[in-house]
Coordinates of C-alpha atoms in Angstrom, one line a residue:
M490 CA 52.1 -14.7 26.6
A491 CA 48.9 -12.6 27.0
R492 CA 48.1 -13.2 23.4
F493 CA 48.7 -16.9 23.7
I494 CA 46.5 -17.2 26.7
R495 CA 43.7 -15.1 25.1
Q496 CA 43.9 -17.3 22.0
W497 CA 43.5 -20.5 23.8
L498 CA 40.8 -19.2 26.1
L499 CA 38.7 -18.0 23.2
R500 CA 39.3 -21.3 21.4
V501 CA 38.1 -23.4 24.3
V502 CA 35.0 -21.2 25.0
S503 CA 34.0 -21.0 21.3
F504 CA 34.1 -24.7 20.9
A505 CA 32.2 -25.1 24.1
L506 CA 29.5 -22.8 23.0
T507 CA 29.2 -24.5 19.6
G508 CA 28.8 -27.8 21.4
L509 CA 26.1 -26.3 23.7
Y510 CA 24.2 -25.1 20.6
Q511 CA 24.3 -28.6 19.2
L512 CA 22.2 -29.7 22.1
Y513 CA 19.1 -27.7 21.1
R514 CA 19.4 -29.0 17.5
V515 CA 19.6 -32.7 18.5
H516 CA 15.8 -33.1 17.9
P517 CA 13.1 -30.7 16.4
V518 CA 11.3 -30.8 19.8
V519 CA 14.3 -29.1 21.4
W520 CA 14.6 -26.6 18.6
R521 CA 10.9 -25.7 19.0
W522 CA 11.3 -25.3 22.8
T523 CA 14.2 -22.9 22.3
A524 CA 12.2 -20.8 19.7
T525 CA 9.2 -20.5 22.1
H526 CA 11.3 -19.7 25.2
Y527 CA 13.7 -17.1 23.7
R528 CA 14.4 -14.2 26.0
P529 CA 16.1 -10.8 25.5
W530 CA 19.2 -11.7 27.5
M531 CA 20.0 -14.4 24.9
Q532 CA 20.4 -11.5 22.4
R533 CA 23.3 -10.1 24.5
F534 CA 24.8 -13.5 24.9
A535 CA 24.6 -14.1 21.1
R536 CA 26.4 -10.8 20.4
R537 CA 29.2 -11.8 22.7
H538 CA 29.5 -15.1 20.9
A539 CA 29.5 -13.3 17.5
W540 CA 32.4 -11.2 18.8
M541 CA 34.2 -14.4 19.9
T542 CA 33.7 -16.0 16.5
C543 CA 35.2 -12.9 14.8
Q544 CA 38.2 -13.0 17.2
F545 CA 38.7 -16.7 16.8
A546 CA 38.7 -16.2 13.0
A547 CA 41.2 -13.4 13.4
L548 CA 43.6 -15.9 15.0
D549 CA 43.0 -19.0 12.9
V550 CA 41.8 -18.0 9.5
P551 CA 44.7 -16.8 7.2
A552 CA 42.5 -14.7 4.9
Y553 CA 40.7 -13.0 7.7
R554 CA 43.9 -12.3 9.5
D555 CA 45.3 -10.6 6.4
F556 CA 42.0 -8.8 5.8
L557 CA 42.1 -7.3 9.3
R558 CA 45.7 -6.3 8.8
R559 CA 44.9 -4.5 5.6
H560 CA 42.1 -2.6 7.4
R561 CA 44.5 -1.7 10.3
W562 CA 42.3 -3.4 12.8
R563 CA 43.1 -3.3 16.5
F564 CA 41.9 -5.7 19.2
R565 CA 39.3 -4.4 21.6
W566 CA 37.5 -6.6 24.1
F567 CA 33.8 -7.4 23.3
D568 CA 33.6 -4.7 20.6
L569 CA 31.9 -6.5 17.7
A570 CA 31.7 -3.3 15.7
S571 CA 35.5 -3.0 15.7
Y572 CA 35.7 -5.7 13.1
P573 CA 35.2 -4.3 9.5
E574 CA 32.4 -5.7 7.4
T575 CA 33.3 -8.4 4.9
S576 CA 31.5 -8.9 1.6
K577 CA 31.7 -10.9 -1.6
E578 CA 33.7 -8.1 -3.2
N579 CA 36.2 -7.2 -0.5
Y580 CA 36.7 -10.7 1.0
V581 CA 35.3 -13.7 -0.9
K582 CA 36.7 -12.6 -4.3
A583 CA 39.9 -11.3 -2.8
Y584 CA 41.0 -14.6 -1.2
P585 CA 41.1 -18.2 -2.3
E586 CA 38.8 -20.8 -0.7
D587 CA 41.4 -22.6 1.4
S588 CA 42.8 -19.4 3.0
R589 CA 39.2 -18.5 4.1
C590 CA 39.0 -21.8 6.0
W591 CA 40.1 -22.6 9.6
L592 CA 43.9 -23.0 9.6
G593 CA 43.9 -22.4 5.9
A594 CA 42.8 -26.1 5.2
L595 CA 39.8 -27.4 3.3
E596 CA 38.0 -30.4 4.7
V597 CA 37.6 -32.7 1.7
A598 CA 35.6 -35.7 2.9
G599 CA 31.9 -34.8 3.4
T600 CA 32.2 -31.3 2.0
V601 CA 29.5 -30.2 -0.5
V602 CA 30.0 -27.4 -3.0
D603 CA 27.0 -25.2 -3.7
E604 CA 26.8 -22.7 -6.5
S605 CA 24.9 -19.4 -6.6
S606 CA 22.6 -19.0 -9.5
G607 CA 24.8 -16.4 -11.3
S608 CA 21.9 -14.3 -12.5
S609 CA 23.6 -11.2 -11.0
G610 CA 27.0 -12.0 -12.3
T611 CA 29.6 -14.7 -12.4
P612 CA 28.6 -17.9 -10.6
H613 CA 30.3 -18.5 -7.3
N614 CA 31.1 -21.7 -5.4
W615 CA 30.4 -22.1 -1.7
L616 CA 31.9 -24.9 0.3
R617 CA 30.1 -26.4 3.3
S618 CA 31.5 -29.1 5.6
R619 CA 29.7 -32.2 6.8
R620 CA 29.2 -30.7 10.3
E621 CA 28.0 -27.4 8.9
L622 CA 25.4 -29.2 6.7
K623 CA 24.1 -31.2 9.6
S624 CA 23.6 -28.0 11.6
V625 CA 21.7 -26.4 8.6
H626 CA 19.5 -29.5 8.2
R627 CA 18.5 -29.6 11.9
N628 CA 17.5 -25.9 11.8
V629 CA 15.4 -26.3 8.7
A630 CA 13.7 -29.4 10.1
G631 CA 13.0 -27.7 13.4
Y632 CA 11.4 -24.7 11.8
T633 CA 9.3 -26.9 9.4
S634 CA 8.0 -29.1 12.2
M635 CA 6.8 -26.0 14.1
V636 CA 5.1 -24.1 11.2
F637 CA 3.5 -27.0 9.2
P638 CA 1.7 -30.2 10.1
R639 CA 3.8 -33.1 11.2
R640 CA 1.4 -36.0 10.8
K641 CA 1.8 -37.9 7.5
L642 CA 3.7 -35.1 5.9
F643 CA 4.9 -35.7 2.3
V644 CA 7.3 -33.0 1.0
I645 CA 7.5 -32.5 -2.7
N646 CA 10.8 -30.7 -3.2
A647 CA 10.4 -28.6 -6.4
Y648 CA 13.5 -26.5 -5.9
S649 CA 16.0 -26.9 -8.7
M650 CA 18.4 -29.7 -8.1
G651 CA 22.1 -29.9 -9.0
A652 CA 24.7 -27.5 -7.7
W653 CA 22.3 -25.1 -6.1
A654 CA 22.2 -25.0 -2.3
T655 CA 18.5 -24.7 -1.8
G656 CA 17.3 -27.8 -3.7
T657 CA 19.7 -30.5 -2.4
N658 CA 19.8 -29.2 1.2
T659 CA 16.0 -28.8 1.5
G660 CA 15.5 -32.4 0.4
I661 CA 18.0 -33.7 3.0
A662 CA 16.6 -31.5 5.8
M663 CA 13.0 -32.4 5.2
A664 CA 13.8 -36.1 5.3
R665 CA 14.3 -35.7 9.0
V666 CA 10.6 -34.9 9.6
A667 CA 8.8 -36.1 6.5
M668 CA 8.7 -38.4 3.5
V669 CA 10.4 -36.6 0.6
K670 CA 10.3 -36.8 -3.2
N671 CA 12.8 -34.5 -5.0
T672 CA 11.0 -33.8 -8.2
G673 CA 12.7 -30.5 -9.0
P674 CA 10.7 -27.9 -10.9
D675 CA 8.9 -30.5 -13.1
I676 CA 5.2 -30.0 -12.9
D677 CA 4.4 -33.2 -14.8
K678 CA 6.3 -35.2 -12.1
I679 CA 4.5 -33.4 -9.4
V680 CA 1.1 -34.0 -10.9
D681 CA 1.9 -37.7 -11.4
T682 CA 3.1 -37.9 -7.7
L683 CA -0.2 -36.4 -6.4
R684 CA -2.3 -38.8 -8.6
H685 CA -0.3 -41.8 -7.4
F686 CA -0.3 -41.1 -3.7
G687 CA -3.7 -39.4 -3.5
P688 CA -5.3 -37.5 -0.6
R689 CA -4.0 -39.9 2.2
F690 CA -1.0 -37.6 2.9
T691 CA -0.5 -33.9 3.8
Y692 CA 1.5 -32.3 1.1
L693 CA 4.1 -29.6 1.5
V694 CA 5.5 -28.2 -1.8
T695 CA 8.9 -26.4 -1.5
A696 CA 9.6 -24.1 -4.4
Y697 CA 10.3 -20.7 -5.7
P698 CA 7.2 -18.5 -5.5
P699 CA 6.5 -18.2 -9.2
F700 CA 6.7 -21.9 -9.6
L701 CA 4.1 -22.5 -6.9
K702 CA 1.8 -20.2 -8.9
H703 CA 2.5 -22.2 -12.0
L704 CA 1.6 -25.4 -10.1
R705 CA -1.7 -23.9 -8.9
D706 CA -2.6 -22.8 -12.4
R707 CA -1.7 -26.2 -13.9
L708 CA -3.7 -28.2 -11.2
D709 CA -6.7 -25.9 -11.8
A710 CA -6.5 -26.5 -15.5
D711 CA -6.4 -30.3 -14.9
G712 CA -9.5 -30.1 -12.7
F713 CA -7.5 -31.2 -9.6
D714 CA -9.8 -31.7 -6.6
W715 CA -8.4 -29.4 -4.0
T716 CA -11.1 -30.2 -1.5
R717 CA -9.8 -33.7 -1.0
H718 CA -6.2 -32.7 -0.6
R719 CA -4.4 -30.7 2.1
M720 CA -1.7 -28.8 0.3
Y721 CA 0.9 -26.4 1.9
G722 CA 3.6 -24.3 0.3
F723 CA 7.1 -23.3 1.6
V724 CA 8.8 -20.9 -0.7
G725 CA 12.2 -19.2 -0.9
G726 CA 14.7 -17.8 -3.3
E727 CA 12.9 -14.5 -3.8
G728 CA 10.4 -12.2 -2.3
M729 CA 6.7 -12.9 -2.3
T730 CA 3.9 -10.2 -2.1
E731 CA 0.8 -10.6 -0.1
A732 CA -1.1 -10.4 -3.4
L733 CA 0.6 -13.6 -4.6
R734 CA 0.2 -15.3 -1.2
D735 CA -3.6 -14.5 -1.3
Y736 CA -3.8 -15.9 -4.8
L737 CA -1.9 -19.1 -3.7
E738 CA -3.9 -19.5 -0.5
E739 CA -7.1 -19.7 -2.5
R740 CA -6.0 -23.3 -3.0
F741 CA -3.1 -24.0 -0.5
V742 CA -3.9 -24.2 3.2
K743 CA -0.9 -22.1 4.1
V744 CA 2.1 -20.6 2.2
R745 CA 5.2 -19.5 4.1
S746 CA 8.6 -18.1 3.1
G747 CA 12.1 -18.8 4.3
Y748 CA 15.1 -16.6 4.0
G749 CA 18.6 -17.6 3.3
A750 CA 21.6 -16.9 1.0
S751 CA 24.0 -18.9 -1.0
D752 CA 26.8 -16.8 0.5
L753 CA 25.8 -17.7 4.0
T754 CA 23.4 -20.5 4.6
I755 CA 19.8 -21.5 4.0
G756 CA 17.2 -21.3 6.7
M757 CA 18.5 -18.1 8.3
A758 CA 15.0 -17.0 9.0
G759 CA 11.4 -17.9 8.4
E760 CA 7.8 -16.6 8.4
S761 CA 5.3 -17.4 11.1
D762 CA 1.6 -16.7 11.5
A763 CA 2.6 -13.7 13.5
T764 CA 4.9 -12.2 10.9
V765 CA 2.4 -12.8 8.1
W766 CA -0.3 -11.0 10.2
L767 CA 2.1 -8.1 10.8
R768 CA 3.0 -7.7 7.2
K769 CA -0.6 -7.7 6.1
R770 CA -1.4 -5.2 8.8
L771 CA 1.4 -2.9 7.6
L772 CA -0.2 -2.8 4.2
T773 CA -3.3 -1.1 5.6
D774 CA -2.4 0.4 9.0
E775 CA -0.6 3.7 8.3
R776 CA -0.1 4.5 12.0
L777 CA 1.6 1.2 12.7
R778 CA 3.6 1.4 9.5
T779 CA 4.9 4.9 10.5
R780 CA 5.6 3.7 14.0
M781 CA 7.5 0.7 12.8
L782 CA 9.1 1.9 9.6
G783 CA 9.2 5.6 9.7
P784 CA 7.0 8.4 8.3
D785 CA 8.6 8.3 4.8
E786 CA 8.6 4.6 4.1
G787 CA 6.0 3.4 1.7
R788 CA 7.4 0.0 1.0
V789 CA 6.2 -3.1 3.0
P790 CA 9.0 -5.5 3.7
M791 CA 9.0 -9.2 4.1
V792 CA 8.9 -10.1 7.8
F793 CA 10.7 -13.1 9.3
Q794 CA 11.8 -14.4 12.7
Y795 CA 15.4 -15.6 13.2
N796 CA 17.5 -17.1 16.0
P797 CA 20.5 -14.8 17.0
L798 CA 22.1 -17.7 18.9
E799 CA 22.6 -19.3 15.5
T800 CA 22.7 -16.4 13.1
Y801 CA 23.6 -13.1 14.6
L802 CA 22.3 -10.2 12.6
E803 CA 23.1 -6.4 12.7
T804 CA 22.4 -3.5 10.5
N805 CA 24.8 -0.7 9.5
A806 CA 24.2 3.0 8.9
E807 CA 22.8 2.2 5.4
D808 CA 20.3 -0.3 6.9
E809 CA 22.2 -3.2 5.2
V810 CA 22.0 -6.5 7.0
I811 CA 25.3 -7.8 8.6
C812 CA 25.5 -11.5 9.5
T813 CA 27.8 -13.5 11.7
I814 CA 27.2 -17.3 11.9
N815 CA 27.9 -18.3 15.5
S816 CA 29.4 -21.7 14.9
T817 CA 32.9 -23.2 14.6
A818 CA 31.2 -25.9 12.5
V819 CA 31.2 -23.5 9.5
M820 CA 34.3 -24.5 7.6
S821 CA 34.7 -21.0 6.0
P822 CA 33.6 -18.6 8.7
K823 CA 31.0 -16.0 7.9
V824 CA 31.9 -13.0 10.1
R825 CA 30.2 -9.6 9.8
Y826 CA 29.2 -10.4 6.2
N827 CA 27.3 -7.8 4.3
I828 CA 25.2 -9.5 1.6
G829 CA 23.7 -6.2 0.4
D830 CA 20.1 -6.7 1.6
E831 CA 18.3 -3.8 3.2
G832 CA 16.5 -4.5 6.4
R833 CA 15.6 -3.6 10.0
L834 CA 15.7 -5.6 13.2
L835 CA 13.2 -5.6 16.0
T836 CA 13.0 -7.7 19.2
F837 CA 9.7 -9.4 19.9
P838 CA 8.9 -7.2 22.9
E839 CA 9.6 -4.0 20.7
V840 CA 7.1 -5.2 18.2
E841 CA 4.6 -5.9 20.9
E842 CA 5.0 -2.4 22.3
M843 CA 4.3 -0.9 18.9
I844 CA 1.1 -2.9 18.4
R845 CA -0.3 -2.7 22.0
P846 CA -1.8 0.8 21.7
D847 CA -4.4 -0.4 19.2
R848 CA -6.7 -2.8 21.2
E849 CA -8.2 -4.5 18.1
A850 CA -4.8 -5.0 16.5
W851 CA -3.4 -6.3 19.8
A852 CA -6.1 -8.9 20.0
D853 CA -5.4 -10.1 16.5
W854 CA -1.6 -10.1 17.1
E855 CA -2.0 -12.2 20.2
R856 CA -4.1 -14.8 18.3
A857 CA -1.5 -15.0 15.5
A858 CA 1.5 -15.2 17.8
R859 CA 0.0 -18.1 19.8
V860 CA -0.2 -20.3 16.7
E861 CA 3.5 -21.2 16.7
G862 CA 4.4 -19.3 19.9
M863 CA 7.9 -18.2 18.7
R864 CA 9.3 -15.2 20.6
L865 CA 12.4 -14.9 18.4
P866 CA 13.3 -11.4 17.1
L867 CA 12.1 -10.1 13.8
L868 CA 13.9 -9.2 10.5
L869 CA 12.1 -6.7 8.3
L870 CA 13.6 -7.3 4.9
F871 CA 13.2 -5.0 2.0
G872 CA 15.5 -6.9 -0.4
R873 CA 18.5 -5.7 -2.4
K874 CA 19.0 -2.0 -2.3
D875 CA 19.6 -1.8 -6.0
S876 CA 16.6 -3.9 -7.1
T877 CA 14.7 -0.9 -8.5
I878 CA 14.1 1.2 -11.5
S879 CA 13.9 5.0 -11.2
Y880 CA 11.3 6.9 -13.1
M881 CA 10.0 10.4 -12.7
G882 CA 11.8 10.8 -9.4
A883 CA 10.2 7.7 -8.0
N884 CA 11.8 4.2 -7.3
I885 CA 9.7 1.4 -8.7
Y886 CA 10.3 -1.9 -6.8
P887 CA 9.6 -5.4 -8.4
Q888 CA 7.5 -6.4 -5.4
D889 CA 5.2 -3.4 -5.9
V890 CA 4.7 -4.3 -9.6
E891 CA 3.9 -7.9 -8.5
Y892 CA 1.2 -6.6 -6.2
G893 CA -0.4 -4.6 -9.1
L894 CA -0.2 -7.6 -11.5
Y895 CA -1.9 -10.2 -9.2
R896 CA -4.2 -8.2 -7.0
D897 CA -7.9 -8.7 -8.2
N898 CA -6.6 -9.7 -11.6
P899 CA -9.1 -12.2 -13.3
M900 CA -6.5 -12.9 -16.0
A901 CA -3.6 -13.7 -13.6
A902 CA -3.6 -17.4 -14.6
H903 CA -2.2 -16.5 -18.0
L904 CA 1.0 -15.0 -16.6
E905 CA 4.2 -17.0 -16.4
G906 CA 6.3 -14.0 -15.0
F907 CA 7.4 -10.5 -15.7
C908 CA 10.5 -8.3 -15.9
L909 CA 11.1 -4.6 -15.8
T910 CA 12.9 -2.3 -18.3
V911 CA 13.1 1.4 -18.9
D912 CA 12.7 1.8 -22.7
E913 CA 13.3 4.9 -24.8
Y914 CA 10.8 5.4 -27.6
A915 CA 10.9 7.3 -30.9
D916 CA 9.9 10.6 -29.2
L917 CA 13.0 10.2 -27.0
E918 CA 10.7 9.8 -23.9
S919 CA 11.8 7.0 -21.6
R920 CA 9.0 5.0 -19.9
P921 CA 9.0 2.1 -17.4
V922 CA 7.9 -1.1 -19.2
V923 CA 6.4 -4.2 -17.5
N924 CA 7.2 -7.1 -19.8
L925 CA 4.7 -9.9 -19.3
Q926 CA 5.5 -13.5 -20.3
L927 CA 2.5 -15.7 -21.1
R928 CA 2.4 -19.3 -19.8
D929 CA 3.7 -22.0 -22.1
G930 CA 0.8 -23.0 -24.4
T931 CA -1.2 -19.9 -23.8
S932 CA -2.6 -18.3 -27.0
L933 CA -4.4 -15.0 -26.8
D934 CA -5.8 -13.1 -29.6
E935 CA -5.1 -9.4 -30.0
A936 CA -8.2 -8.3 -28.1
D937 CA -7.3 -10.5 -25.1
R938 CA -3.7 -9.3 -25.2
D939 CA -4.9 -5.7 -25.1
K940 CA -7.3 -6.6 -22.2
L941 CA -4.5 -8.3 -20.3
A942 CA -2.2 -5.4 -20.8
L943 CA -4.9 -2.9 -19.7
V944 CA -5.8 -4.8 -16.6
C945 CA -2.2 -5.2 -15.5
R946 CA -1.3 -1.6 -16.3
E947 CA -4.2 -0.3 -14.3
G948 CA -3.4 -2.6 -11.4
V949 CA 0.3 -1.6 -11.3
V950 CA -0.4 2.2 -11.5
R951 CA -3.1 1.9 -8.9
H952 CA -0.8 0.1 -6.5
L953 CA 2.2 2.3 -7.1
A954 CA 0.1 5.4 -6.5
R955 CA -1.1 4.0 -3.2
V956 CA 2.2 2.8 -1.8
S957 CA 4.7 5.3 -3.3
R958 CA 4.5 8.8 -2.2
D959 CA 7.0 9.8 -4.9
F960 CA 5.0 8.2 -7.6
A961 CA 1.8 9.8 -6.4
Q962 CA 3.5 13.2 -6.4
S963 CA 4.7 12.6 -9.9
L964 CA 1.2 11.8 -11.0
A965 CA 0.0 15.1 -9.4
E966 CA 2.7 17.0 -11.1
D967 CA 2.5 15.2 -14.5
P968 CA -0.3 12.9 -15.4
T969 CA 1.9 11.3 -18.1
A970 CA 3.7 9.6 -15.2
A971 CA 0.9 7.0 -15.3
D972 CA 2.1 6.0 -18.7
V973 CA 3.6 2.7 -17.5
R974 CA 3.8 0.5 -20.6
V975 CA 2.9 -3.2 -20.5
L976 CA 4.1 -5.5 -23.2
V977 CA 2.7 -9.0 -23.6
H978 CA 5.2 -11.6 -24.9
D979 CA 4.7 -15.2 -25.8
F980 CA 6.5 -17.9 -23.8
R981 CA 10.3 -17.6 -24.1
T982 CA 10.2 -14.7 -26.5
G983 CA 11.4 -11.0 -26.3
P984 CA 13.3 -10.2 -23.1
F985 CA 12.6 -13.7 -21.8
L986 CA 14.5 -15.5 -24.6
R987 CA 17.9 -15.3 -23.0
G988 CA 16.8 -15.9 -19.4
T989 CA 15.3 -19.3 -19.7
T990 CA 18.1 -21.2 -18.1
R991 CA 18.0 -19.3 -14.9
I992 CA 16.4 -20.9 -11.9
K993 CA 14.9 -17.7 -10.4
N994 CA 12.9 -14.9 -11.9
V995 CA 15.0 -11.9 -13.1
Y996 CA 13.0 -8.7 -12.7
L997 CA 15.5 -6.1 -13.9
V998 CA 16.9 -6.6 -17.4
K999 CA 20.3 -5.5 -18.9
P1000 CA 20.1 -3.3 -21.9
A1001 CA 21.2 -6.1 -24.2
E1002 CA 18.4 -8.3 -22.9
S1003 CA 15.6 -5.9 -23.4
A1004 CA 13.3 -6.0 -26.4
G1005 CA 12.0 -2.4 -26.2
P1006 CA 10.5 -0.7 -29.2
V1007 CA 13.6 1.4 -30.0
G1008 CA 16.3 0.7 -27.5
S1009 CA 16.4 -0.1 -23.9
V1010 CA 17.9 2.1 -21.3
G1011 CA 17.5 -0.6 -18.8
S1012 CA 19.3 -1.0 -15.5
V1013 CA 23.0 -1.2 -14.9
G1014 CA 22.7 -5.0 -14.4
S1015 CA 20.2 -7.7 -14.0
V1016 CA 19.1 -8.2 -10.4
E1017 CA 17.0 -11.1 -9.0
G1018 CA 14.0 -10.4 -6.8
E1019 CA 16.1 -11.0 -3.8
Q1020 CA 15.0 -12.8 -0.8
R1021 CA 17.0 -15.8 -1.8

């Protein structure tokens, strides 16, 4: 009888909380009010709700019930950590779709099937109900209306269309607050659209970061009059360095990133003026970086704000981000789901206490924080823990290579993208290789190729030596550690030949995909630059 009463009590309260959350998503104005009036007590409330969501799933989701039984789980009141972590490997792949839904039943009418890109393995299908998608669209619309201009906003949705979650859902969400054209990643269509509608609208281009760079380079080459147009960028799908942001913001008024995952949902978190200021400050302020990240952390993470009432985040002992979506509208509940991203969580007051001792930094922070006024907690995201190559005792991260390629590089406009390999040469020495892909139609003679390779190599080595203590130590011990090779490839040749159907950049290449001089050691598998 006690179990029966507990079950129905949890059921009623969970549905009531989900209904309450729907109120602040009715209109973007309400969403903005919630984001600017968030208080620490809401974090405790959100954790209780995450616990209730897990317990509700334990009662009514067959797959999760069996998952807990196999892990010998025992009920404990309000103990969220008592529920074992789920993941793609131990949960999604282990149970069929219907058993992972409430009461083991799929909702057919109104359900949309999304597909992850498959660049890190076999593609997976993710099912989302009509109610779930409405919730996602309201959240994205609320964030967009807070960060970007709302008057005469024209969204050009350049995400890939089709079975991928980001493209289709971004278009639907943006239609709540703007006029939308879903061009997909077709630069010619975007150019034609800008020519047709002209400067009378404020444009927001949603795309993967590399594509936004390609668009900037194309418009520059066409002689586009940036001064007569107000252009903004909203990117996602992978990480973006401040070097690339600076390059884009030479033309775009503002470029911001969103964070999401096909496994979970889009629109889990987003950048604000405050988080961008903080990230840029972490690049140059060693004392703040040590205070916030620790004395031995040379990497600079992406920084987002997120709403725990909607998406409750935790981190485990390995600093992996664990997510519970606090809503019964989610057809296949996502409870304590480990997506494999490395990150850290800080409340807004905690961040302020770390910045406050420096009066100059505090004044700058206050100015940045006032722009949107969000007081939501912060997610400091490093990306996938395995998205590295190891060399001379140092880990080389794709985002650090990107900094070196784009920072103060006068030849950056020639680059389509890059990937990393570790190649073994005839002398049996293995070297990290940065493979550069030229833009389609770019033709460089041998002298210009050598110049491009030299500029990029010097930029990468210089940045790695500055941000990676291990790499700097390797240089001190063995100067040959600076022998980072740079190979220039024509468009869709070499290691880029087999990756042309992928919708996101792949930065680490499998041995079979590499085109190294002798044979590629490579990484164990291909990994996207993950911010998704």
